[in-house]
Amino acid sequence: MLTKTKIYLSSPHMGGSEQKFVDEAFSTNWIAPLGPNVNGFEDDIKNYLGGEKQIAALSSGTAAIHLALQLLNVSKGDEVLCQSFTFSASANPIIYQGATPIFIDSETDTWNMSPELLEIAIKDRIEKYQKPKAIIAVHLYGMPYKAKEINEIAQKYDIPVVEDSAEALGSTYFNKKCGALSDFGILSFNGNKIITTSGGGALIVDSEKLKEKAVFLSTQARDNAPHYEHSSIGFNYRLSNVLAGIGRGQMEVIDDRVEARRQNFNFYKKHLSQYKQITFLEEPENFFSNRWITCIETESYELREKIRLELLKDDIESRPLWKPMHMQPIFKDYLHFTNGTSERLFDRGLCLPSGSNLTQDDLSRILNNITNTLNYDK
Ligand SMILES: *Cc1c(COP(=O)(O)O)cnc(C)c1O
């Protein structure tokens, strides 16, 4: 019998042209950061997002969030409102800046930042301390957050929004691409994301001037002089020309990747929605998710664990949904505005294997495992 291979949650999936762009970087000796692939990759992202935004390619999505907070002058004494239900990289840069995170829970329609709790938090902070300096909202697992509601509140109180679109390249909201819905957007090209440069990210801004400033900060903040002159603190955050070559190849296949991930979701939903112990997050009208990861909510922690451990026995990787930031040991003492949604999702939710390179055999193997567990559980 063939030995079964391990099935991963989300693994890199090259399209074909990546090698060509990387080879070009080698043959022209553009190995250093900057170079034609960086510019080409930025143009590809810019066009994909609709052409109105400016893009700075960076070494990670985390670096992009950090630079956004830099450009917003977030510093010690400031408070930043951040979605609690997310990966820690959304919140860590607040700490890098010496500022204070305040966590906002999710609503049930999208699993993302609750506009109601956001406004409650803003009013509370204005009354008791001062106006928060920024809002970090996240399109988690590719599902767009309620951008109209969030932006309206942000504008009412004049607070800029950083749109964490690390998981949502290819998602759209009322036909506009995620990443381009707010003042600052960020993308990630980490190995597990919908497309990857093995490691990388991008900052999305409104003007050429802001882009220049971001690039300046990301390349050690060198002033214009023949020697090395510095009047501000810089970072080494620029994407390398070699990795940008991978990104150019990946941008040729982004739409295929979205389609494949959405098909995974449809497959799971088609075969599992008859089980009343399992529910899926549906797209509200005019919300289009790239379905980066297919998530299920089960009826109990016990059932979730049973499914996860059965999959593990068969060498299939699955994972509980993100543990909310307000429950994390490192963040639990910060103020948070919660309603139980993210705690419930963390308790009962599971991420299923969702790579765009899963085969029909892989999907059947995963499904059989889950249905066996569910039938046994009845
Ligand atoms: C991956 C991710 C990031 C960070 O991106 P990196 O490129 O890994 O630094 C930030 N926010 C969310 C929601 C992510 O999933």
XYZ file of C-alpha atoms and ligand atoms in Angstrom:
393
model
C 0.000 0.000 0.000
C 1.135 3.532 -0.711
C 2.140 5.430 2.376
C -0.080 8.418 2.890
C 1.533 11.820 2.683
C 1.008 14.552 5.214
C -1.669 17.087 4.332
C -0.864 20.635 5.414
C -3.214 23.426 6.391
C -1.899 25.743 3.671
C 1.296 25.201 1.718
C 3.105 27.221 -0.989
C 1.883 26.669 -4.553
C 4.126 27.933 -7.331
C 2.608 28.840 -10.678
C 5.460 28.401 -13.153
C 6.971 31.793 -13.948
C 8.509 32.365 -10.523
C 11.712 30.561 -11.505
C 12.072 32.696 -14.645
C 11.952 35.961 -12.659
C 14.362 34.613 -10.049
C 16.740 33.435 -12.799
C 16.617 36.913 -14.319
C 17.642 38.372 -10.985
C 20.614 35.997 -10.932
C 21.696 36.483 -14.541
C 21.633 40.273 -14.173
C 23.185 40.071 -10.673
C 20.221 42.006 -9.181
C 20.539 40.054 -5.953
C 20.654 43.115 -3.713
C 17.389 44.626 -2.497
C 15.715 46.956 -5.020
C 15.847 46.268 -8.720
C 13.444 45.500 -11.565
C 11.520 42.694 -9.829
C 10.660 44.934 -6.856
C 9.271 47.604 -9.189
C 7.517 44.999 -11.327
C 5.946 43.314 -8.309
C 4.739 46.664 -6.955
C 3.173 47.480 -10.335
C 1.441 44.092 -10.428
C -0.079 44.643 -6.967
C -1.034 48.213 -7.794
C -2.897 47.146 -10.948
C -4.546 44.233 -9.166
C -5.878 46.546 -6.447
C -7.432 48.877 -9.019
C -4.584 51.289 -9.825
C -5.403 54.049 -7.352
C -3.112 53.075 -4.491
C 0.670 53.191 -4.131
C 2.540 50.061 -3.032
C 5.784 49.590 -1.077
C 7.062 45.985 -1.182
C 8.504 44.998 2.203
C 10.119 42.081 3.998
C 6.914 41.073 5.838
C 3.348 41.985 6.616
C 4.400 42.715 10.179
C 6.933 45.264 8.874
C 4.122 46.850 6.834
C 1.925 47.296 9.922
C 4.908 48.676 11.834
C 5.642 51.244 9.113
C 1.960 52.236 8.919
C 2.052 53.018 12.649
C 5.323 54.932 12.125
C 3.761 57.019 9.369
C 0.828 57.734 11.693
C 3.242 58.868 14.434
C 1.897 56.323 16.893
C 4.094 56.526 19.958
C 4.298 56.151 23.721
C 1.142 57.244 25.487
C -1.040 56.592 22.436
C -3.749 53.966 22.362
C -4.477 51.870 19.262
C -7.730 49.946 18.837
C -7.097 46.484 17.397
C -9.330 43.572 16.447
C -8.911 40.912 19.146
C -9.725 37.930 16.923
C -6.547 37.847 14.819
C -2.947 36.656 14.594
C -0.554 38.349 17.039
C 1.295 40.112 14.199
C -1.668 42.522 13.895
C -1.025 43.768 17.430
C 2.722 43.370 18.043
C 3.748 46.541 16.149
C 1.636 48.608 18.590
C 4.025 47.421 21.286
C 7.089 48.049 19.065
C 5.987 51.703 19.020
C 5.665 51.826 22.810
C 1.920 52.426 22.452
C -0.960 50.629 24.171
C -3.254 48.152 22.409
C -6.959 48.035 23.212
C -8.784 45.000 21.896
C -12.173 44.974 20.197
C -14.232 41.811 19.790
C -15.899 40.528 16.630
C -19.470 40.438 15.372
C -21.096 37.218 14.160
C -21.792 38.115 10.485
C -18.123 38.291 9.446
C -16.210 37.221 12.587
C -14.413 40.583 12.300
C -14.335 43.822 14.299
C -17.747 44.741 15.688
C -18.601 48.303 14.592
C -20.790 48.668 17.691
C -18.029 47.731 20.100
C -15.617 49.934 18.173
C -17.763 53.014 18.763
C -18.339 52.110 22.408
C -14.576 51.817 22.861
C -13.848 55.139 21.134
C -16.401 56.977 23.289
C -15.017 55.341 26.416
C -11.414 56.289 25.642
C -12.298 59.884 24.709
C -14.228 60.256 27.947
C -11.659 58.593 30.213
C -8.305 59.289 28.510
C -7.843 60.613 24.970
C -8.832 59.839 21.412
C -7.212 56.608 20.134
C -4.502 57.199 17.534
C -5.441 54.439 15.047
C -7.720 51.477 14.365
C -6.370 48.134 13.121
C -9.136 46.044 11.534
C -8.566 42.618 9.992
C -10.191 40.680 7.125
C -9.724 37.404 8.982
C -9.447 34.179 6.976
C -10.174 36.303 3.890
C -13.676 37.435 4.938
C -13.979 41.217 4.533
C -14.856 43.195 7.649
C -17.755 45.666 7.539
C -15.625 48.396 5.985
C -18.456 50.875 5.387
C -19.531 50.832 9.028
C -15.968 50.844 10.369
C -14.866 53.666 8.039
C -17.917 55.759 8.921
C -17.135 55.536 12.618
C -13.447 56.213 11.942
C -14.341 59.321 9.924
C -16.840 60.530 12.506
C -14.095 60.621 15.140
C -11.285 61.325 12.648
C -9.194 58.257 13.462
C -7.152 56.595 10.671
C -7.720 52.914 9.825
C -4.993 50.359 9.120
C -6.532 47.568 7.060
C -4.830 44.258 7.835
C -5.410 42.414 4.571
C -2.673 39.826 5.165
C -5.149 36.980 4.718
C -7.412 38.644 2.166
C -5.585 39.279 -1.113
C -8.228 38.586 -3.780
C -11.195 39.248 -1.492
C -13.540 42.076 -2.454
C -16.056 44.280 -0.689
C -18.774 45.829 -2.872
C -16.477 45.051 -5.837
C -13.473 46.865 -4.342
C -10.367 44.877 -3.545
C -9.500 44.327 0.120
C -6.285 46.128 1.006
C -7.496 49.241 -0.827
C -10.514 50.099 1.347
C -8.876 52.317 3.974
C -6.168 54.881 4.692
C -3.416 52.277 5.047
C -3.535 48.662 3.878
C -1.125 45.798 4.396
C -0.534 42.458 2.669
C 1.549 39.434 3.638
C 3.359 37.021 1.334
C 4.423 34.628 4.084
C 4.663 30.940 3.172
C 1.154 30.044 4.337
C -0.695 32.912 2.645
C -2.717 32.710 -0.592
C 0.358 33.699 -2.582
C 3.879 33.768 -1.211
C 7.358 35.143 -1.798
C 8.536 32.734 0.936
C 8.579 35.821 3.150
C 7.381 39.299 2.280
C 4.705 41.921 2.616
C 3.436 45.203 1.237
C 2.231 48.534 2.526
C -0.616 50.153 0.576
C -0.929 53.947 0.782
C -2.839 56.793 -0.880
C -0.039 58.975 -2.248
C 3.341 58.811 -3.918
C 4.675 60.956 -1.085
C 3.636 58.460 1.603
C 5.130 55.635 -0.415
C 8.443 57.511 -0.681
C 8.434 58.025 3.051
C 7.730 54.329 3.678
C 10.517 53.268 1.306
C 12.890 55.768 2.942
C 12.154 54.334 6.419
C 12.397 50.754 5.134
C 15.905 51.302 3.721
C 17.564 52.635 6.893
C 16.414 56.256 6.497
C 19.440 57.556 4.584
C 19.331 61.287 3.959
C 20.481 62.640 0.618
C 24.282 62.899 1.015
C 27.377 61.176 -0.457
C 28.182 59.699 2.969
C 25.718 57.994 5.286
C 23.692 60.751 6.945
C 20.728 60.028 9.232
C 18.237 62.414 10.765
C 15.665 59.745 11.632
C 15.645 56.127 12.801
C 15.299 53.689 9.950
C 14.521 50.024 9.456
C 15.780 47.281 7.176
C 12.363 46.310 5.848
C 12.605 46.381 2.031
C 11.779 43.253 0.004
C 14.697 41.719 -1.870
C 14.741 41.645 -5.654
C 15.075 37.842 -5.663
C 11.953 37.330 -3.552
C 10.038 39.943 -5.543
C 10.702 37.716 -8.573
C 8.737 34.930 -6.890
C 5.997 37.465 -6.223
C 5.754 38.465 -9.898
C 5.236 34.827 -10.849
C 2.632 34.402 -8.117
C 0.683 37.488 -9.232
C 0.143 35.780 -12.614
C -1.890 33.056 -10.887
C -3.605 34.901 -8.021
C -7.084 34.579 -9.545
C -6.613 30.808 -9.992
C -5.547 30.558 -6.365
C -8.663 32.378 -5.176
C -10.828 30.130 -7.327
C -9.168 26.959 -5.997
C -9.563 28.037 -2.360
C -13.194 28.918 -2.907
C -13.723 25.493 -4.456
C -12.254 23.889 -1.332
C -14.778 25.796 0.749
C -17.646 24.736 -1.535
C -16.531 21.112 -1.366
C -16.480 21.068 2.441
C -19.771 22.911 2.655
C -21.504 20.674 0.147
C -20.573 17.537 2.046
C -20.728 18.747 5.632
C -23.588 21.215 5.861
C -26.087 18.355 6.325
C -24.554 17.791 9.771
C -26.291 20.085 12.211
C -23.244 20.026 14.535
C -21.237 21.966 11.906
C -21.758 25.473 10.561
C -19.940 27.610 7.994
C -19.482 31.366 7.789
C -21.514 32.638 4.818
C -20.672 35.740 2.802
C -22.997 38.676 3.461
C -24.340 40.263 0.269
C -21.575 42.077 -1.689
C -18.856 40.458 0.447
C -16.530 38.166 -1.522
C -14.022 36.103 0.466
C -10.906 34.522 -1.032
C -11.652 31.677 1.443
C -7.965 31.611 2.361
C -8.782 29.045 5.033
C -12.038 27.109 5.274
C -13.225 27.321 8.870
C -15.989 25.361 10.548
C -17.742 26.088 13.792
C -18.706 22.929 15.669
C -21.334 22.583 18.377
C -18.820 22.032 21.203
C -15.183 22.134 22.217
C -15.289 18.344 22.645
C -16.474 17.719 19.080
C -13.921 20.161 17.683
C -11.136 18.347 19.479
C -12.439 14.938 18.400
C -12.337 16.004 14.743
C -8.922 17.643 15.091
C -7.335 14.635 16.815
C -8.804 12.138 14.333
C -7.371 14.178 11.458
C -4.016 14.326 13.222
C -3.919 10.533 13.534
C -4.143 10.368 9.745
C -1.363 12.973 9.373
C -3.783 15.729 8.383
C -3.085 19.170 9.816
C -5.984 21.237 11.151
C -5.965 23.986 13.779
C -8.266 25.726 16.249
C -9.259 29.224 15.136
C -7.044 32.125 16.279
C -6.885 32.545 20.022
C -8.148 36.100 20.681
C -5.503 38.626 21.695
C -7.356 39.580 24.890
C -6.892 35.957 26.059
C -3.175 35.774 25.217
C -0.815 35.747 28.217
C 1.152 38.665 26.750
C -1.917 40.862 26.082
C -4.488 39.802 28.686
C -3.924 42.772 30.985
C -4.791 45.369 28.329
C -8.225 46.896 28.194
C -10.661 45.040 25.938
C -14.221 45.438 24.778
C -15.716 41.990 24.305
C -19.037 40.270 23.690
C -18.090 36.567 23.768
C -17.923 36.061 19.987
C -14.200 35.456 19.545
C -14.053 33.347 22.722
C -16.833 31.132 21.391
C -15.140 30.796 17.993
C -11.817 29.931 19.600
C -13.564 27.319 21.742
C -15.415 25.538 18.929
C -13.878 26.533 15.605
C -11.490 24.592 13.403
C -9.395 25.518 10.338
C -9.447 22.757 7.708
C -6.715 22.099 5.149
C -7.238 24.742 2.473
C -4.241 24.856 0.135
C -4.885 25.647 -3.528
C -2.766 22.575 -4.352
C -4.974 20.020 -2.539
C -5.942 17.146 -4.848
C -9.386 15.564 -5.092
C -7.907 12.544 -3.281
C -6.653 14.786 -0.472
C -10.083 16.372 -0.102
C -11.834 12.982 -0.052
C -9.402 11.691 2.554
C -10.041 14.713 4.796
C -13.798 14.509 4.298
C -14.002 10.770 5.070
C -12.129 11.364 8.262
C -14.510 14.083 9.380
C -17.705 12.291 8.395
C -16.537 9.116 10.163
C -16.033 11.140 13.322
C -19.416 12.842 12.972
C -21.307 9.621 12.238
C -19.650 7.906 15.165
C -20.468 10.873 17.362
C -24.223 10.766 16.586
C 0.309 36.638 8.370
C -0.382 37.746 9.052
C 0.291 38.930 9.393
C 1.769 39.113 9.310
O 2.353 38.878 8.105
P 3.890 38.385 8.031
O 4.215 38.562 6.588
O 3.903 36.944 8.446
O 4.696 39.249 8.917
C -0.445 39.963 9.947
N -1.760 39.851 10.168
C -2.433 38.725 9.872
C -3.901 38.675 10.134
C -1.769 37.629 9.329
O -2.435 36.499 9.078
